[in-house]
Amino acid sequence: MSQRSPLLPIFLIVLVDVFGLAMIIPLLTIYAEKFGASPLGATMLISIYAGCQLVSGPLLGKASDRIGRKPLLVVSQIGTFIGFLLMARATTLWMLYLARVIDGATAGNISLAQAYISDNSAPKDRTKSFALIGIAFGVGFLVGPLLTAYLVKYGLSAPIYAASAMSFTSIICTLTLLPKATPKPPAAERDEGPAGRRLALFEWKEYTQYFSRPVLNGLLAQVFFYILGFSTFTSGFALFAERRFTWNGHPFTPREVGGVLIYVGALGIILQGGLIGRLVKRFGEPLLVWSGFISLIVAYLILGPISDLRWLVVVSTISSYGNGVLRPALSSLVSQSAGRHEQGVVLGLNQSLNSVAQIIAPIVGGLLIGAGMLTTWAWVAAGAAVVGLLAARWGSALVVQPAREERPA
């Protein structure tokens, strides 16, 4: 008897999880201010989550190799559910921090879902299978802010309760829809793809070899500085917009921030839904990386001094292109620069760089916004994009050939 495909349940699980995440983003820092948090205290909620994820991510991944993907996925989802519920019911700032610690310490939903797909997909079908996660992110980041913009009129905690309900639904989907894990493949096959070998957080010697490769080191630097600029923007935008823009005579609220994210999400779906493939065929990933960084530099530089909503639309449009091409193009180039047996390690290294950037950026952003340096905050994001653009020359990072893979004798 053929086993039921896990792709549809995984798509639903990731989609529901992303819904919850996307509903929180427009209001998290503004919600924290209601409990007396300073801008730094508010953005630190994002840094704490990323720090916990940096430590727990490799541990969850290795545990899932031994115990199985499905049980650890359920544990991760339960942590997210508890974190959202505690956040919604918080009465003091420390409860918000505790909620983020719980969520971050169990954060592994997406990476565990990727590993599950890798375990249950033939190598030739893996790229197509992982595309489902990208689609789930696109839809989730369009619909999530839309729900927040609607629910926030019932109070700031209403979208968070809805996010916790989404998270609980994802647990039910995992328990009832996800097929039982298939037997583990032989080691030679298991080392392929995102489910492959993982490194612990402090295995520095192992990581060094990847940073010393002429092509890969430049790409990893680009990933880090792209995420640093992106995280500076995303972690501080709600606070920036609250202080800089008005709508119908009142400062921006999570409702208006959600409206901006809805527009950005719609542009992202258009780009990811069909244009990105044509752009890659026409221009190639290296040129798209250049154009992506340049567009982000322009967008963040414009964002710094503006207070007119028409210019905010321009900035959102330009930055949507940059983010839309950079993430998939850099991921593709990084993947091409490593052998198939190294994909799991490189994915883990990528995720670690993401977490480090997401620890640093909110702290810097919170300090600048707290000091009233709003223009400087936006220009710091632009500066990170500039360094990312220049990092292309480090090790000739834009001249990437597919890594040679060893073939069995």
Coordinates of C-alpha atoms in Angstrom, one line a residue:
M1 CA 0.0 0.0 0.0
S2 CA 1.3 3.5 -0.9
Q3 CA 1.9 5.8 2.0
R4 CA -0.1 9.0 2.1
S5 CA 1.9 12.0 0.9
P6 CA 3.0 14.3 3.7
L7 CA 3.2 17.4 1.5
L8 CA -0.4 18.7 1.9
P9 CA -0.4 18.3 5.7
I10 CA 3.0 19.9 5.9
F11 CA 1.8 22.8 3.7
L12 CA -1.2 23.3 6.0
I13 CA 0.9 23.1 9.2
V14 CA 3.5 25.6 7.9
L15 CA 0.7 27.9 6.6
V16 CA -1.1 28.0 9.9
D17 CA 2.2 28.6 11.8
V18 CA 3.1 31.4 9.5
F19 CA -0.4 32.9 9.9
G20 CA 0.3 33.1 13.6
L21 CA 3.8 34.6 13.2
A22 CA 2.6 37.2 10.6
M23 CA -0.2 38.3 12.9
I24 CA 2.2 39.1 15.7
I25 CA 4.8 41.1 13.7
P26 CA 2.8 44.3 13.2
L27 CA 1.9 44.8 16.9
L28 CA 4.6 43.1 19.0
T29 CA 6.7 46.2 19.8
I30 CA 3.7 48.5 20.1
Y31 CA 2.0 45.9 22.4
A32 CA 5.1 45.9 24.6
E33 CA 5.0 49.7 24.9
K34 CA 1.6 49.3 26.6
F35 CA 3.4 47.5 29.4
G36 CA 5.8 50.4 29.8
A37 CA 8.6 49.0 27.6
S38 CA 11.1 51.5 26.2
P39 CA 11.9 51.1 22.5
L40 CA 15.0 49.0 23.4
G41 CA 12.9 46.9 25.8
A42 CA 10.3 46.4 23.1
T43 CA 12.8 45.4 20.4
M44 CA 14.7 43.1 22.8
L45 CA 11.7 40.8 22.7
I46 CA 12.8 39.9 19.2
S47 CA 16.5 39.6 20.2
I48 CA 15.6 37.2 23.1
Y49 CA 13.6 35.0 20.8
A50 CA 16.4 34.8 18.3
G51 CA 19.0 34.1 21.0
C52 CA 16.9 31.2 22.4
Q53 CA 16.4 29.9 18.9
L54 CA 20.2 30.1 18.2
V55 CA 20.8 27.7 21.1
S56 CA 17.8 25.4 20.8
G57 CA 17.7 25.1 17.0
P58 CA 20.7 22.6 16.7
L59 CA 19.5 20.7 19.8
L60 CA 16.0 20.2 18.4
G61 CA 17.4 19.2 15.0
K62 CA 19.7 16.6 16.5
A63 CA 16.9 15.3 18.8
S64 CA 14.6 14.9 15.8
D65 CA 17.3 12.8 14.1
R66 CA 17.1 10.3 17.0
I67 CA 13.5 10.5 18.1
G68 CA 11.8 11.4 14.9
R69 CA 10.5 14.6 13.1
K70 CA 6.8 14.4 14.1
P71 CA 7.2 14.2 17.9
L72 CA 9.7 17.1 18.0
L73 CA 7.5 19.1 15.6
V74 CA 4.6 18.7 18.0
V75 CA 6.8 19.8 20.9
S76 CA 7.9 22.9 18.9
Q77 CA 4.3 23.8 18.1
I78 CA 3.2 23.4 21.7
G79 CA 5.9 25.8 22.8
T80 CA 4.7 28.3 20.2
F81 CA 1.1 27.9 21.4
I82 CA 2.0 28.4 25.0
G83 CA 4.1 31.4 24.1
F84 CA 1.3 33.1 22.2
L85 CA -1.3 32.3 24.9
L86 CA 1.0 33.7 27.7
M87 CA 1.6 36.8 25.6
A88 CA -2.1 37.4 25.0
R89 CA -2.8 37.1 28.8
A90 CA 0.2 39.1 29.9
T91 CA -0.3 41.7 32.6
T92 CA 3.3 42.7 33.0
L93 CA 6.4 43.1 30.8
W94 CA 8.2 40.2 32.3
M95 CA 5.4 37.9 31.1
L96 CA 6.0 39.1 27.6
Y97 CA 9.7 38.2 27.9
L98 CA 8.8 34.8 29.4
A99 CA 6.5 34.1 26.5
R100 CA 9.2 34.9 24.0
V101 CA 11.7 32.7 25.8
I102 CA 9.3 29.8 25.7
D103 CA 8.6 30.3 22.0
G104 CA 12.2 30.8 21.1
A105 CA 13.5 27.8 23.2
T106 CA 11.1 25.5 21.2
A107 CA 11.4 27.3 17.9
G108 CA 11.9 24.8 15.2
N109 CA 8.6 24.4 13.4
I110 CA 9.8 25.4 9.9
S111 CA 13.2 23.7 10.0
L112 CA 11.6 20.5 11.3
A113 CA 9.0 20.7 8.6
Q114 CA 11.8 21.0 6.0
A115 CA 13.6 18.0 7.5
Y116 CA 10.4 16.0 7.4
I117 CA 9.9 16.8 3.7
S118 CA 13.5 16.0 3.0
D119 CA 13.0 12.6 4.7
N120 CA 9.9 11.8 2.7
S121 CA 10.8 13.2 -0.8
A122 CA 13.0 11.7 -3.5
P123 CA 16.0 13.9 -4.3
K124 CA 14.6 14.7 -7.7
D125 CA 11.4 16.0 -6.2
R126 CA 12.9 17.9 -3.2
T127 CA 13.1 21.3 -4.8
K128 CA 9.5 21.2 -5.9
S129 CA 8.5 20.0 -2.4
F130 CA 10.3 22.8 -0.6
A131 CA 8.6 25.3 -2.9
L132 CA 5.4 24.6 -0.9
I133 CA 7.0 26.2 2.2
G134 CA 7.8 29.3 0.2
I135 CA 4.2 29.5 -1.0
A136 CA 2.9 29.1 2.6
F137 CA 5.1 32.0 3.7
G138 CA 3.8 34.2 0.9
V139 CA 0.2 33.5 1.6
G140 CA 0.7 33.7 5.4
F141 CA 2.4 37.1 5.3
L142 CA -0.4 38.5 3.2
V143 CA -3.3 37.1 5.2
G144 CA -1.7 37.4 8.7
P145 CA -1.4 41.2 8.7
L146 CA -4.8 41.5 7.1
L147 CA -6.3 39.6 10.1
T148 CA -4.3 41.7 12.5
A149 CA -5.6 44.9 10.8
Y150 CA -9.1 43.7 11.3
L151 CA -8.9 42.2 14.8
V152 CA -6.9 45.0 16.4
K153 CA -10.1 47.1 16.7
Y154 CA -11.1 44.7 19.4
G155 CA -7.9 45.3 21.3
L156 CA -4.2 44.7 20.9
S157 CA -4.5 41.2 22.5
A158 CA -7.2 40.0 20.0
P159 CA -4.8 39.2 17.2
I160 CA -2.5 37.4 19.7
Y161 CA -5.4 35.2 20.9
A162 CA -6.2 34.5 17.2
A163 CA -2.5 33.6 16.6
S164 CA -2.6 31.2 19.6
A165 CA -5.7 29.6 18.1
M166 CA -3.9 29.2 14.8
S167 CA -1.0 27.6 16.6
F168 CA -3.3 25.1 18.4
T169 CA -4.9 24.3 15.0
S170 CA -1.4 23.5 13.6
I171 CA -0.9 21.0 16.5
I172 CA -4.1 19.2 15.7
C173 CA -3.1 19.1 12.0
T174 CA 0.2 17.6 12.9
L175 CA -1.3 15.0 15.2
T176 CA -4.2 14.0 12.8
L177 CA -3.0 14.6 9.3
L178 CA 0.8 14.1 9.2
P179 CA 1.7 10.5 8.3
K180 CA 3.9 8.6 10.6
A181 CA 7.6 9.0 9.8
T182 CA 9.0 6.6 7.3
P183 CA 11.9 4.4 8.3
K184 CA 15.2 6.3 8.4
P185 CA 17.1 5.9 5.1
P186 CA 20.7 4.7 5.0
A187 CA 23.3 7.2 6.3
A188 CA 24.6 7.9 2.8
E189 CA 21.2 9.1 1.7
R190 CA 20.3 10.7 5.0
D191 CA 23.2 13.1 4.7
E192 CA 21.6 14.7 1.7
G193 CA 19.4 17.8 1.9
P194 CA 18.3 19.9 4.8
A195 CA 17.8 16.8 7.0
G196 CA 21.5 16.0 6.7
R197 CA 24.2 16.2 9.4
R198 CA 24.0 19.2 11.8
L199 CA 26.6 20.9 13.8
A200 CA 26.3 21.9 17.4
L201 CA 26.4 25.6 18.2
F202 CA 30.0 25.6 19.5
E203 CA 31.7 23.3 16.9
W204 CA 33.8 26.2 15.8
K205 CA 36.5 24.2 14.0
E206 CA 33.8 22.6 11.8
Y207 CA 32.3 25.9 10.9
T208 CA 35.7 27.5 10.1
Q209 CA 36.1 25.4 6.9
Y210 CA 33.0 26.9 5.4
F211 CA 34.0 30.5 6.2
S212 CA 37.4 29.9 4.6
R213 CA 36.1 28.8 1.2
P214 CA 36.6 31.6 -1.4
V215 CA 33.1 31.5 -2.8
L216 CA 31.1 30.4 0.2
N217 CA 32.6 32.9 2.6
G218 CA 31.4 35.9 0.5
L219 CA 27.9 34.4 0.2
L220 CA 27.6 33.8 3.9
A221 CA 28.7 37.4 4.5
Q222 CA 26.0 38.6 2.1
V223 CA 23.4 36.4 3.9
F224 CA 24.4 37.9 7.3
F225 CA 24.3 41.5 6.2
Y226 CA 21.1 41.1 4.2
I227 CA 19.4 39.7 7.3
L228 CA 21.0 42.3 9.5
G229 CA 19.5 45.1 7.4
F230 CA 16.2 43.3 7.0
S231 CA 15.9 42.6 10.7
T232 CA 16.8 46.2 11.6
F233 CA 13.8 47.2 9.4
T234 CA 11.3 44.6 10.5
S235 CA 12.0 44.8 14.2
G236 CA 11.8 48.6 14.3
F237 CA 9.4 49.6 11.6
A238 CA 6.3 49.6 13.8
L239 CA 7.9 51.9 16.3
F240 CA 9.4 54.1 13.5
A241 CA 6.0 54.3 11.8
E242 CA 4.2 55.1 15.1
R243 CA 6.5 58.1 15.5
R244 CA 6.8 59.3 11.9
F245 CA 3.5 58.7 10.1
T246 CA -0.1 59.7 10.7
W247 CA -3.4 58.4 9.3
N248 CA -6.7 60.3 9.6
G249 CA -5.1 62.6 12.2
H250 CA -3.7 59.9 14.5
P251 CA -0.3 58.2 14.7
F252 CA 0.2 54.8 13.0
T253 CA -1.2 51.9 15.0
P254 CA -0.8 48.1 14.4
R255 CA -3.8 48.5 12.0
E256 CA -1.9 50.8 9.7
V257 CA 1.4 48.9 10.1
G258 CA -0.5 45.8 9.1
G259 CA -1.8 47.6 6.0
V260 CA 1.7 48.4 4.9
L261 CA 2.7 44.7 5.4
I262 CA -0.4 43.6 3.4
Y263 CA 0.8 45.6 0.4
V264 CA 4.4 44.3 0.8
G265 CA 3.0 40.7 1.0
A266 CA 0.9 41.1 -2.1
L267 CA 3.9 42.3 -4.1
G268 CA 6.0 39.4 -2.7
I269 CA 3.4 36.9 -3.9
I270 CA 3.4 38.4 -7.4
L271 CA 7.2 38.3 -7.5
Q272 CA 7.5 34.8 -6.0
G273 CA 4.5 33.4 -7.9
G274 CA 6.0 33.7 -11.4
L275 CA 8.4 36.6 -12.0
I276 CA 11.4 35.3 -10.0
G277 CA 11.8 32.2 -12.2
R278 CA 11.8 34.3 -15.4
L279 CA 14.2 36.8 -13.8
V280 CA 16.6 34.1 -12.9
K281 CA 16.5 32.6 -16.4
R282 CA 17.0 36.0 -18.0
F283 CA 19.6 37.6 -15.7
G284 CA 20.9 34.9 -13.3
E285 CA 21.2 34.9 -9.5
P286 CA 24.4 36.9 -9.3
L287 CA 22.9 39.9 -11.1
L288 CA 19.7 39.6 -9.1
V289 CA 21.7 39.8 -5.9
W290 CA 23.4 43.0 -7.0
S291 CA 20.1 44.6 -8.0
G292 CA 18.4 43.4 -4.8
F293 CA 21.0 45.0 -2.6
I294 CA 20.9 48.2 -4.6
S295 CA 17.2 48.4 -4.3
L296 CA 17.3 48.0 -0.5
I297 CA 20.0 50.7 -0.2
V298 CA 17.8 53.1 -2.2
A299 CA 14.7 52.1 -0.2
Y300 CA 16.2 52.5 3.2
L301 CA 17.9 55.8 2.3
I302 CA 14.6 57.2 1.1
L303 CA 12.8 55.9 4.2
G304 CA 15.1 57.8 6.7
P305 CA 13.8 61.4 6.3
I306 CA 10.3 60.9 4.9
S307 CA 6.9 61.5 6.6
D308 CA 4.7 61.4 3.6
L309 CA 2.6 58.3 3.0
R310 CA 3.1 58.5 -0.7
W311 CA 6.8 58.1 -0.3
L312 CA 6.2 55.1 2.1
V313 CA 4.4 53.4 -0.8
V314 CA 7.4 54.0 -3.0
V315 CA 9.8 52.7 -0.3
S316 CA 7.6 49.6 0.2
T317 CA 7.5 48.9 -3.5
I318 CA 11.3 49.2 -4.0
S319 CA 12.1 47.1 -0.9
S320 CA 9.6 44.4 -1.9
Y321 CA 11.7 43.8 -5.0
G322 CA 14.9 43.7 -3.1
N323 CA 13.7 41.3 -0.5
G324 CA 11.8 39.2 -3.1
V325 CA 14.9 38.5 -5.1
L326 CA 17.6 38.4 -2.5
R327 CA 16.3 35.7 -0.2
P328 CA 15.8 33.0 -3.0
A329 CA 18.8 34.1 -5.0
L330 CA 21.2 33.9 -2.1
S331 CA 19.7 30.6 -0.9
S332 CA 20.3 29.2 -4.3
L333 CA 23.9 30.4 -4.6
V334 CA 24.7 29.1 -1.1
S335 CA 23.2 25.8 -2.0
Q336 CA 25.2 25.6 -5.3
S337 CA 28.4 26.4 -3.5
A338 CA 28.2 23.3 -1.2
G339 CA 28.0 19.6 -2.0
R340 CA 24.8 17.7 -1.5
H341 CA 26.2 15.9 1.5
E342 CA 26.9 19.3 3.1
Q343 CA 23.5 20.8 2.6
G344 CA 22.3 20.1 6.2
V345 CA 25.4 21.7 7.7
V346 CA 25.1 24.8 5.4
L347 CA 21.4 25.1 6.2
G348 CA 22.2 25.1 9.9
L349 CA 25.0 27.6 9.4
N350 CA 22.6 29.8 7.5
Q351 CA 20.0 29.6 10.2
S352 CA 22.7 30.5 12.8
L353 CA 23.7 33.6 10.9
N354 CA 20.0 34.6 10.7
S355 CA 19.7 34.2 14.4
V356 CA 22.8 36.2 15.2
A357 CA 21.7 39.0 12.9
Q358 CA 18.2 39.0 14.5
I359 CA 19.9 39.3 18.0
I360 CA 22.0 42.3 17.0
A361 CA 19.7 44.3 14.8
P362 CA 16.8 44.8 17.2
I363 CA 19.2 46.0 19.9
V364 CA 20.8 48.6 17.7
G365 CA 17.4 49.6 16.3
G366 CA 15.8 49.9 19.8
L367 CA 18.7 52.1 21.0
L368 CA 18.5 54.4 17.9
I369 CA 14.7 54.8 18.0
G370 CA 14.8 55.3 21.8
A371 CA 17.2 58.2 21.2
G372 CA 14.9 59.7 18.6
M373 CA 17.4 58.9 15.8
L374 CA 14.8 57.7 13.3
T375 CA 16.6 58.7 10.2
T376 CA 19.8 57.1 11.4
W377 CA 17.9 53.9 12.2
A378 CA 16.8 53.6 8.6
W379 CA 20.3 54.5 7.3
V380 CA 21.9 51.8 9.5
A381 CA 19.7 49.3 7.6
A382 CA 20.9 50.9 4.3
G383 CA 24.5 50.6 5.6
A384 CA 24.1 46.9 6.2
A385 CA 22.8 46.5 2.6
V386 CA 25.9 48.5 1.3
V387 CA 28.2 46.1 3.2
G388 CA 26.2 43.1 1.7
L389 CA 26.7 44.5 -1.8
L390 CA 30.4 45.0 -1.2
A391 CA 30.7 41.5 0.3
A392 CA 30.1 40.1 -3.2
R393 CA 33.7 40.9 -4.0
W394 CA 34.9 38.9 -1.0
G395 CA 36.1 35.7 -2.6
S396 CA 34.4 36.4 -5.9
A397 CA 31.1 35.4 -4.3
L398 CA 29.1 36.2 -7.4
V399 CA 30.9 33.7 -9.6
V400 CA 29.4 30.5 -8.4
Q401 CA 29.6 27.1 -10.0
P402 CA 27.7 24.1 -8.7
A403 CA 29.7 22.2 -6.2
R404 CA 31.2 19.0 -7.4
E405 CA 29.7 16.0 -5.7
E406 CA 31.4 12.8 -5.0
R407 CA 30.0 9.8 -6.8
P408 CA 30.1 6.3 -5.3
A409 CA 32.6 4.1 -7.0

